[in-house]
PDB file of C-alpha atoms in Angstrom:
ATOM      1  CA  MET A   1     -13.753  14.583  16.439  1.00  0.00           C
ATOM      2  CA  TYR A   2     -13.274  11.524  14.207  1.00  0.00           C
ATOM      3  CA  ARG A   3      -9.494  11.987  14.167  1.00  0.00           C
ATOM      4  CA  ALA A   4      -9.490  11.472  17.945  1.00  0.00           C
ATOM      5  CA  VAL A   5     -11.068   8.002  17.723  1.00  0.00           C
ATOM      6  CA  LYS A   6      -9.639   6.871  14.372  1.00  0.00           C
ATOM      7  CA  ARG A   7      -6.450   5.497  15.951  1.00  0.00           C
ATOM      8  CA  SER A   8      -8.396   3.435  18.507  1.00  0.00           C
ATOM      9  CA  LEU A   9     -10.573   1.983  15.749  1.00  0.00           C
ATOM     10  CA  ASP A  10      -7.465   1.097  13.727  1.00  0.00           C
ATOM     11  CA  ILE A  11      -5.894  -0.773  16.650  1.00  0.00           C
ATOM     12  CA  ALA A  12      -9.078  -2.696  17.439  1.00  0.00           C
ATOM     13  CA  ALA A  13      -9.641  -3.643  13.786  1.00  0.00           C
ATOM     14  CA  ALA A  14      -6.006  -4.704  13.328  1.00  0.00           C
ATOM     15  CA  PHE A  15      -6.097  -6.978  16.386  1.00  0.00           C
ATOM     16  CA  LEU A  16      -9.380  -8.488  15.211  1.00  0.00           C
ATOM     17  CA  PHE A  17      -7.925  -9.141  11.755  1.00  0.00           C
ATOM     18  CA  ILE A  18      -4.899 -10.933  13.211  1.00  0.00           C
ATOM     19  CA  VAL A  19      -7.083 -13.088  15.470  1.00  0.00           C
ATOM     20  CA  LEU A  20      -9.326 -14.094  12.567  1.00  0.00           C
ATOM     21  CA  PHE A  21      -6.736 -14.428   9.790  1.00  0.00           C
ATOM     22  CA  TRP A  22      -3.429 -15.394  11.453  1.00  0.00           C
ATOM     23  CA  TRP A  23      -3.644 -18.678   9.517  1.00  0.00           C
ATOM     24  CA  LEU A  24      -3.775 -16.823   6.188  1.00  0.00           C
ATOM     25  CA  LEU A  25      -0.688 -14.801   7.092  1.00  0.00           C
ATOM     26  CA  ALA A  26       1.102 -18.030   8.072  1.00  0.00           C
ATOM     27  CA  VAL A  27       0.170 -19.828   4.840  1.00  0.00           C
ATOM     28  CA  ILE A  28       1.313 -16.947   2.648  1.00  0.00           C
ATOM     29  CA  ALA A  29       4.585 -16.664   4.580  1.00  0.00           C
ATOM     30  CA  LEU A  30       5.218 -20.375   4.071  1.00  0.00           C
ATOM     31  CA  LEU A  31       4.523 -20.171   0.325  1.00  0.00           C
ATOM     32  CA  VAL A  32       6.879 -17.215  -0.098  1.00  0.00           C
ATOM     33  CA  LYS A  33       9.619 -19.017   1.829  1.00  0.00           C
ATOM     34  CA  LEU A  34       9.222 -22.294  -0.048  1.00  0.00           C
ATOM     35  CA  GLU A  35       9.488 -20.717  -3.491  1.00  0.00           C
ATOM     36  CA  ASP A  36      13.100 -19.583  -3.300  1.00  0.00           C
ATOM     37  CA  GLY A  37      14.197 -19.712   0.320  1.00  0.00           C
ATOM     38  CA  GLY A  38      14.521 -15.927   0.547  1.00  0.00           C
ATOM     39  CA  SER A  39      13.136 -13.619   3.188  1.00  0.00           C
ATOM     40  CA  VAL A  40       9.386 -13.629   3.739  1.00  0.00           C
ATOM     41  CA  LEU A  41       9.026  -9.892   4.213  1.00  0.00           C
ATOM     42  CA  PHE A  42      10.047  -7.005   2.013  1.00  0.00           C
ATOM     43  CA  LYS A  43      10.801  -3.737   3.807  1.00  0.00           C
ATOM     44  CA  GLN A  44      10.953  -0.363   2.121  1.00  0.00           C
ATOM     45  CA  ARG A  45      11.434   3.253   3.215  1.00  0.00           C
ATOM     46  CA  ARG A  46       8.201   5.215   2.969  1.00  0.00           C
ATOM     47  CA  THR A  47       7.009   8.670   3.981  1.00  0.00           C
ATOM     48  CA  GLY A  48       4.431   8.798   6.755  1.00  0.00           C
ATOM     49  CA  ILE A  49       2.573  11.449   8.713  1.00  0.00           C
ATOM     50  CA  ASN A  50       4.320  14.834   8.669  1.00  0.00           C
ATOM     51  CA  LYS A  51       6.838  13.292   6.233  1.00  0.00           C
ATOM     52  CA  ARG A  52       8.310  11.056   8.935  1.00  0.00           C
ATOM     53  CA  GLU A  53       9.991   8.048   7.321  1.00  0.00           C
ATOM     54  CA  PHE A  54       9.237   4.478   8.338  1.00  0.00           C
ATOM     55  CA  LEU A  55       9.727   0.951   7.008  1.00  0.00           C
ATOM     56  CA  ILE A  56       6.656  -0.485   5.323  1.00  0.00           C
ATOM     57  CA  TYR A  57       6.139  -4.247   5.421  1.00  0.00           C
ATOM     58  CA  LYS A  58       4.971  -6.410   2.536  1.00  0.00           C
ATOM     59  CA  PHE A  59       5.175 -10.071   1.654  1.00  0.00           C
ATOM     60  CA  ARG A  60       8.102 -10.345  -0.736  1.00  0.00           C
ATOM     61  CA  THR A  61       6.844 -10.814  -4.290  1.00  0.00           C
ATOM     62  CA  MET A  62      10.019 -10.235  -6.270  1.00  0.00           C
ATOM     63  CA  ARG A  63      13.446 -11.791  -6.578  1.00  0.00           C
ATOM     64  CA  THR A  64      16.124 -10.731  -4.129  1.00  0.00           C
ATOM     65  CA  ASP A  65      18.136  -9.028  -6.917  1.00  0.00           C
ATOM     66  CA  THR A  66      15.306  -6.631  -7.870  1.00  0.00           C
ATOM     67  CA  PRO A  67      16.317  -2.922  -7.915  1.00  0.00           C
ATOM     68  CA  LYS A  68      15.264  -1.325  -4.636  1.00  0.00           C
ATOM     69  CA  ASP A  69      13.160   1.821  -4.156  1.00  0.00           C
ATOM     70  CA  VAL A  70      11.660   1.591  -7.646  1.00  0.00           C
ATOM     71  CA  PRO A  71       7.858   1.188  -7.963  1.00  0.00           C
ATOM     72  CA  THR A  72       7.092  -2.017  -9.830  1.00  0.00           C
ATOM     73  CA  HIS A  73       5.066  -0.202 -12.482  1.00  0.00           C
ATOM     74  CA  LEU A  74       8.225   1.774 -13.337  1.00  0.00           C
ATOM     75  CA  LEU A  75      10.275  -1.333 -14.081  1.00  0.00           C
ATOM     76  CA  HIS A  76      10.458  -1.864 -17.837  1.00  0.00           C
ATOM     77  CA  ASP A  77      10.534  -5.643 -17.450  1.00  0.00           C
ATOM     78  CA  PRO A  78       8.823  -6.505 -14.156  1.00  0.00           C
ATOM     79  CA  ASP A  79       7.988 -10.026 -15.339  1.00  0.00           C
ATOM     80  CA  ALA A  80      11.684 -10.842 -15.055  1.00  0.00           C
ATOM     81  CA  TYR A  81      11.612 -10.070 -11.322  1.00  0.00           C
ATOM     82  CA  ILE A  82       8.195 -11.141 -10.030  1.00  0.00           C
ATOM     83  CA  THR A  83       8.085 -14.651  -8.557  1.00  0.00           C
ATOM     84  CA  ARG A  84       5.277 -17.100  -9.290  1.00  0.00           C
ATOM     85  CA  VAL A  85       3.805 -16.770  -5.808  1.00  0.00           C
ATOM     86  CA  GLY A  86       4.427 -13.039  -5.973  1.00  0.00           C
ATOM     87  CA  ARG A  87       2.382 -12.652  -9.133  1.00  0.00           C
ATOM     88  CA  PHE A  88      -0.686 -14.043  -7.375  1.00  0.00           C
ATOM     89  CA  LEU A  89      -0.063 -12.004  -4.230  1.00  0.00           C
ATOM     90  CA  ARG A  90       0.257  -8.754  -6.172  1.00  0.00           C
ATOM     91  CA  ARG A  91      -2.782  -9.435  -8.325  1.00  0.00           C
ATOM     92  CA  SER A  92      -4.870 -10.144  -5.234  1.00  0.00           C
ATOM     93  CA  SER A  93      -3.175  -7.431  -3.114  1.00  0.00           C
ATOM     94  CA  LEU A  94      -2.448 -10.054  -0.449  1.00  0.00           C
ATOM     95  CA  ASP A  95       1.167  -8.877  -0.436  1.00  0.00           C
ATOM     96  CA  GLU A  96      -0.035  -5.794   1.472  1.00  0.00           C
ATOM     97  CA  LEU A  97      -1.347  -7.741   4.495  1.00  0.00           C
ATOM     98  CA  PRO A  98       1.785  -7.351   6.681  1.00  0.00           C
ATOM     99  CA  GLN A  99       0.957  -3.649   6.828  1.00  0.00           C
ATOM    100  CA  ILE A 100      -1.489  -4.686   9.549  1.00  0.00           C
ATOM    101  CA  PHE A 101       1.600  -4.599  11.776  1.00  0.00           C
ATOM    102  CA  ASN A 102       2.482  -1.111  10.496  1.00  0.00           C
ATOM    103  CA  ILE A 103      -0.991  -0.091  11.645  1.00  0.00           C
ATOM    104  CA  LEU A 104      -0.433  -1.568  15.105  1.00  0.00           C
ATOM    105  CA  LYS A 105       2.925   0.206  15.357  1.00  0.00           C
ATOM    106  CA  GLY A 106       1.331   3.555  14.556  1.00  0.00           C
ATOM    107  CA  ASP A 107       2.979   4.012  11.157  1.00  0.00           C
ATOM    108  CA  MET A 108      -0.246   3.705   9.205  1.00  0.00           C
ATOM    109  CA  SER A 109      -4.032   3.662   9.326  1.00  0.00           C
ATOM    110  CA  PHE A 110      -6.449   1.424   7.460  1.00  0.00           C
ATOM    111  CA  VAL A 111      -7.518   4.385   5.309  1.00  0.00           C
ATOM    112  CA  GLY A 112      -5.436   7.374   4.230  1.00  0.00           C
ATOM    113  CA  PRO A 113      -3.100   8.493   1.434  1.00  0.00           C
ATOM    114  CA  ARG A 114      -0.888   5.604   0.356  1.00  0.00           C
ATOM    115  CA  PRO A 115       2.605   6.162   1.827  1.00  0.00           C
ATOM    116  CA  ALA A 116       4.927   7.523  -0.831  1.00  0.00           C
ATOM    117  CA  LEU A 117       8.420   6.199  -1.405  1.00  0.00           C
ATOM    118  CA  TYR A 118      10.914   8.442   0.374  1.00  0.00           C
ATOM    119  CA  ASN A 119      12.255   9.573  -3.025  1.00  0.00           C
ATOM    120  CA  GLN A 120       8.898  10.364  -4.669  1.00  0.00           C
ATOM    121  CA  TYR A 121       9.605  14.055  -4.140  1.00  0.00           C
ATOM    122  CA  ASP A 122       7.035  15.324  -6.653  1.00  0.00           C
ATOM    123  CA  LEU A 123       4.203  13.394  -5.004  1.00  0.00           C
ATOM    124  CA  ILE A 124       5.270  14.453  -1.507  1.00  0.00           C
ATOM    125  CA  ALA A 125       5.469  18.106  -2.588  1.00  0.00           C
ATOM    126  CA  ALA A 126       2.059  17.954  -4.284  1.00  0.00           C
ATOM    127  CA  ARG A 127       0.534  16.476  -1.120  1.00  0.00           C
ATOM    128  CA  ASP A 128       2.156  19.210   0.972  1.00  0.00           C
ATOM    129  CA  LYS A 129       0.199  21.872  -0.909  1.00  0.00           C
ATOM    130  CA  LEU A 130      -3.060  20.102  -0.068  1.00  0.00           C
ATOM    131  CA  GLY A 131      -2.301  19.142   3.532  1.00  0.00           C
ATOM    132  CA  ALA A 132      -2.269  15.447   2.723  1.00  0.00           C
ATOM    133  CA  ASN A 133       1.004  14.796   4.557  1.00  0.00           C
ATOM    134  CA  SER A 134      -0.607  15.809   7.847  1.00  0.00           C
ATOM    135  CA  VAL A 135      -2.578  12.573   8.260  1.00  0.00           C
ATOM    136  CA  MET A 136      -1.563   8.960   8.776  1.00  0.00           C
ATOM    137  CA  PRO A 137      -0.958   7.126   5.475  1.00  0.00           C
ATOM    138  CA  GLY A 138      -3.286   4.239   4.757  1.00  0.00           C
ATOM    139  CA  LEU A 139      -3.437   0.625   3.697  1.00  0.00           C
ATOM    140  CA  THR A 140      -5.931   1.929   1.160  1.00  0.00           C
ATOM    141  CA  GLY A 141      -7.154   5.364   0.203  1.00  0.00           C
ATOM    142  CA  LEU A 142      -9.352   7.469  -2.023  1.00  0.00           C
ATOM    143  CA  ALA A 143      -6.801   7.425  -4.856  1.00  0.00           C
ATOM    144  CA  GLN A 144      -6.546   3.615  -4.616  1.00  0.00           C
ATOM    145  CA  VAL A 145     -10.231   3.168  -5.382  1.00  0.00           C
ATOM    146  CA  ASN A 146     -10.134   5.723  -8.210  1.00  0.00           C
ATOM    147  CA  GLY A 147      -7.367   4.466 -10.447  1.00  0.00           C
ATOM    148  CA  ARG A 148      -4.428   3.308  -8.325  1.00  0.00           C
ATOM    149  CA  ASP A 149      -1.252   2.970 -10.477  1.00  0.00           C
ATOM    150  CA  GLU A 150      -2.964   4.575 -13.460  1.00  0.00           C
ATOM    151  CA  LEU A 151      -3.222   8.038 -11.881  1.00  0.00           C
ATOM    152  CA  PRO A 152      -0.718  10.857 -12.531  1.00  0.00           C
ATOM    153  CA  ILE A 153       0.825  12.588  -9.523  1.00  0.00           C
ATOM    154  CA  GLU A 154      -1.435  15.644  -9.600  1.00  0.00           C
ATOM    155  CA  VAL A 155      -4.585  13.529  -9.592  1.00  0.00           C
ATOM    156  CA  LYS A 156      -3.326  11.262  -6.791  1.00  0.00           C
ATOM    157  CA  ALA A 157      -2.510  14.293  -4.672  1.00  0.00           C
ATOM    158  CA  ALA A 158      -5.903  15.854  -5.415  1.00  0.00           C
ATOM    159  CA  TYR A 159      -7.693  12.719  -4.207  1.00  0.00           C
ATOM    160  CA  ASP A 160      -5.507  12.670  -1.091  1.00  0.00           C
ATOM    161  CA  GLY A 161      -6.338  16.302  -0.376  1.00  0.00           C
ATOM    162  CA  GLU A 162     -10.030  15.592  -0.882  1.00  0.00           C
ATOM    163  CA  TYR A 163      -9.822  12.734   1.612  1.00  0.00           C
ATOM    164  CA  VAL A 164      -8.264  14.964   4.280  1.00  0.00           C
ATOM    165  CA  LYS A 165     -11.055  17.530   3.878  1.00  0.00           C
ATOM    166  CA  ASN A 166     -13.816  14.930   4.104  1.00  0.00           C
ATOM    167  CA  MET A 167     -12.304  12.414   6.544  1.00  0.00           C
ATOM    168  CA  SER A 168     -14.999  10.667   8.552  1.00  0.00           C
ATOM    169  CA  LEU A 169     -16.052   7.188   9.644  1.00  0.00           C
ATOM    170  CA  PHE A 170     -18.553   7.069   6.795  1.00  0.00           C
ATOM    171  CA  THR A 171     -15.871   8.056   4.261  1.00  0.00           C
ATOM    172  CA  ASP A 172     -13.479   5.400   5.583  1.00  0.00           C
ATOM    173  CA  LEU A 173     -16.118   2.668   5.486  1.00  0.00           C
ATOM    174  CA  LYS A 174     -17.067   3.637   1.936  1.00  0.00           C
ATOM    175  CA  ILE A 175     -13.418   3.510   0.817  1.00  0.00           C
ATOM    176  CA  LEU A 176     -12.892   0.128   2.510  1.00  0.00           C
ATOM    177  CA  LEU A 177     -15.949  -1.284   0.750  1.00  0.00           C
ATOM    178  CA  LYS A 178     -14.783   0.059  -2.614  1.00  0.00           C
ATOM    179  CA  THR A 179     -11.333  -1.396  -1.927  1.00  0.00           C
ATOM    180  CA  VAL A 180     -12.760  -4.884  -1.553  1.00  0.00           C
ATOM    181  CA  VAL A 181     -14.510  -4.510  -4.907  1.00  0.00           C
ATOM    182  CA  SER A 182     -11.375  -3.086  -6.564  1.00  0.00           C
ATOM    183  CA  VAL A 183      -9.202  -5.919  -5.229  1.00  0.00           C
ATOM    184  CA  PHE A 184     -11.506  -8.573  -6.652  1.00  0.00           C
ATOM    185  CA  ARG A 185     -11.531  -6.786 -10.014  1.00  0.00           C
ATOM    186  CA  ALA A 186      -7.776  -5.936  -9.871  1.00  0.00           C
ATOM    187  CA  ASP A 187      -8.657  -2.369 -10.882  1.00  0.00           C
ATOM    188  CA  GLY A 188      -5.707  -0.112 -11.674  1.00  0.00           C
ATOM    189  CA  VAL A 189      -3.030  -2.764 -11.146  1.00  0.00           C
ATOM    190  CA  ARG A 190      -0.250  -2.277 -13.650  1.00  0.00           C
ATOM    191  CA  GLU A 191       3.039  -4.171 -13.546  1.00  0.00           C
ATOM    192  CA  GLY A 192       4.928  -2.758 -16.529  1.00  0.00           C
ATOM    193  CA  ALA A 193       5.791   0.773 -17.469  1.00  0.00           C
ATOM    194  CA  SER A 194       5.777   2.854 -20.600  1.00  0.00           C
ATOM    195  CA  ASP A 195       8.025   5.866 -21.132  1.00  0.00           C
ATOM    196  CA  GLU A 196       5.392   8.361 -20.053  1.00  0.00           C
ATOM    197  CA  ASP A 197       4.931   6.541 -16.715  1.00  0.00           C
ATOM    198  CA  ASN A 198       8.354   7.575 -15.448  1.00  0.00           C
ATOM    199  CA  ASN A 199       6.940  10.764 -13.974  1.00  0.00           C
ATOM    200  CA  ASN A 200       3.828   9.263 -12.423  1.00  0.00           C
ATOM    201  CA  GLY A 201       5.336   8.017  -9.166  1.00  0.00           C
TER     202      GLY A 201
END
C-alpha cells in the first residue's frame, strides 16, 4: 500500500523543498562557480530501480581532472582533488542537494538504497540476492544512517534488503530523522582510502 503513495509523497516533498530552499541551491551554485570557473554540477552514471542506469546530480566538489567513476573514499589522495568549497559541501552533505531534481524526474526517492555506481558489480549483485534493486534508490537510506562509507558491501546490502522488507512511512520518517542527526555529526564520512577499502564499494 505504501509503495503506491510513496512516489506522490516524494514529488510533493521535493517541490516544497525547492520552494523553501531555492536560495540555498543558488548560493551553493554561485560558490562552486566562483571557486574555479568550472561546471556547477557533477553528473555520474548510477544504477537505479531494476538496475536501470541514470545520471545522478551533485554539486561539483572536486577538480575537473579528478578520475571519474571512482568513489572518493577509494582515492588514495583525495585531498589533492577536493576543492575548498567542495570540502565543506561534502562534510555537510550539501553536495547531494541537486538530487532533489533526480527525485522529481523519477530516478530516485528520498529514502531507499543509495544508488550504486554502474561498475560496483559486487554491490549490485549482493543487492540482487536480497531484492534491493527492485525499489527506487534514495537520497538517504538505512545503510547511510548505520555507517555510510565505513560499511563493507555485504553489510550495506543487508541493510538495503532489510529496508525493502520493512518499507513504510514510519520507517522512512525514522531514517530521514536519523539522517539529519548523522549529517550534523558527519557520521561515516571518509575521504581517504586504505588498501583494504578497495573492495568495499
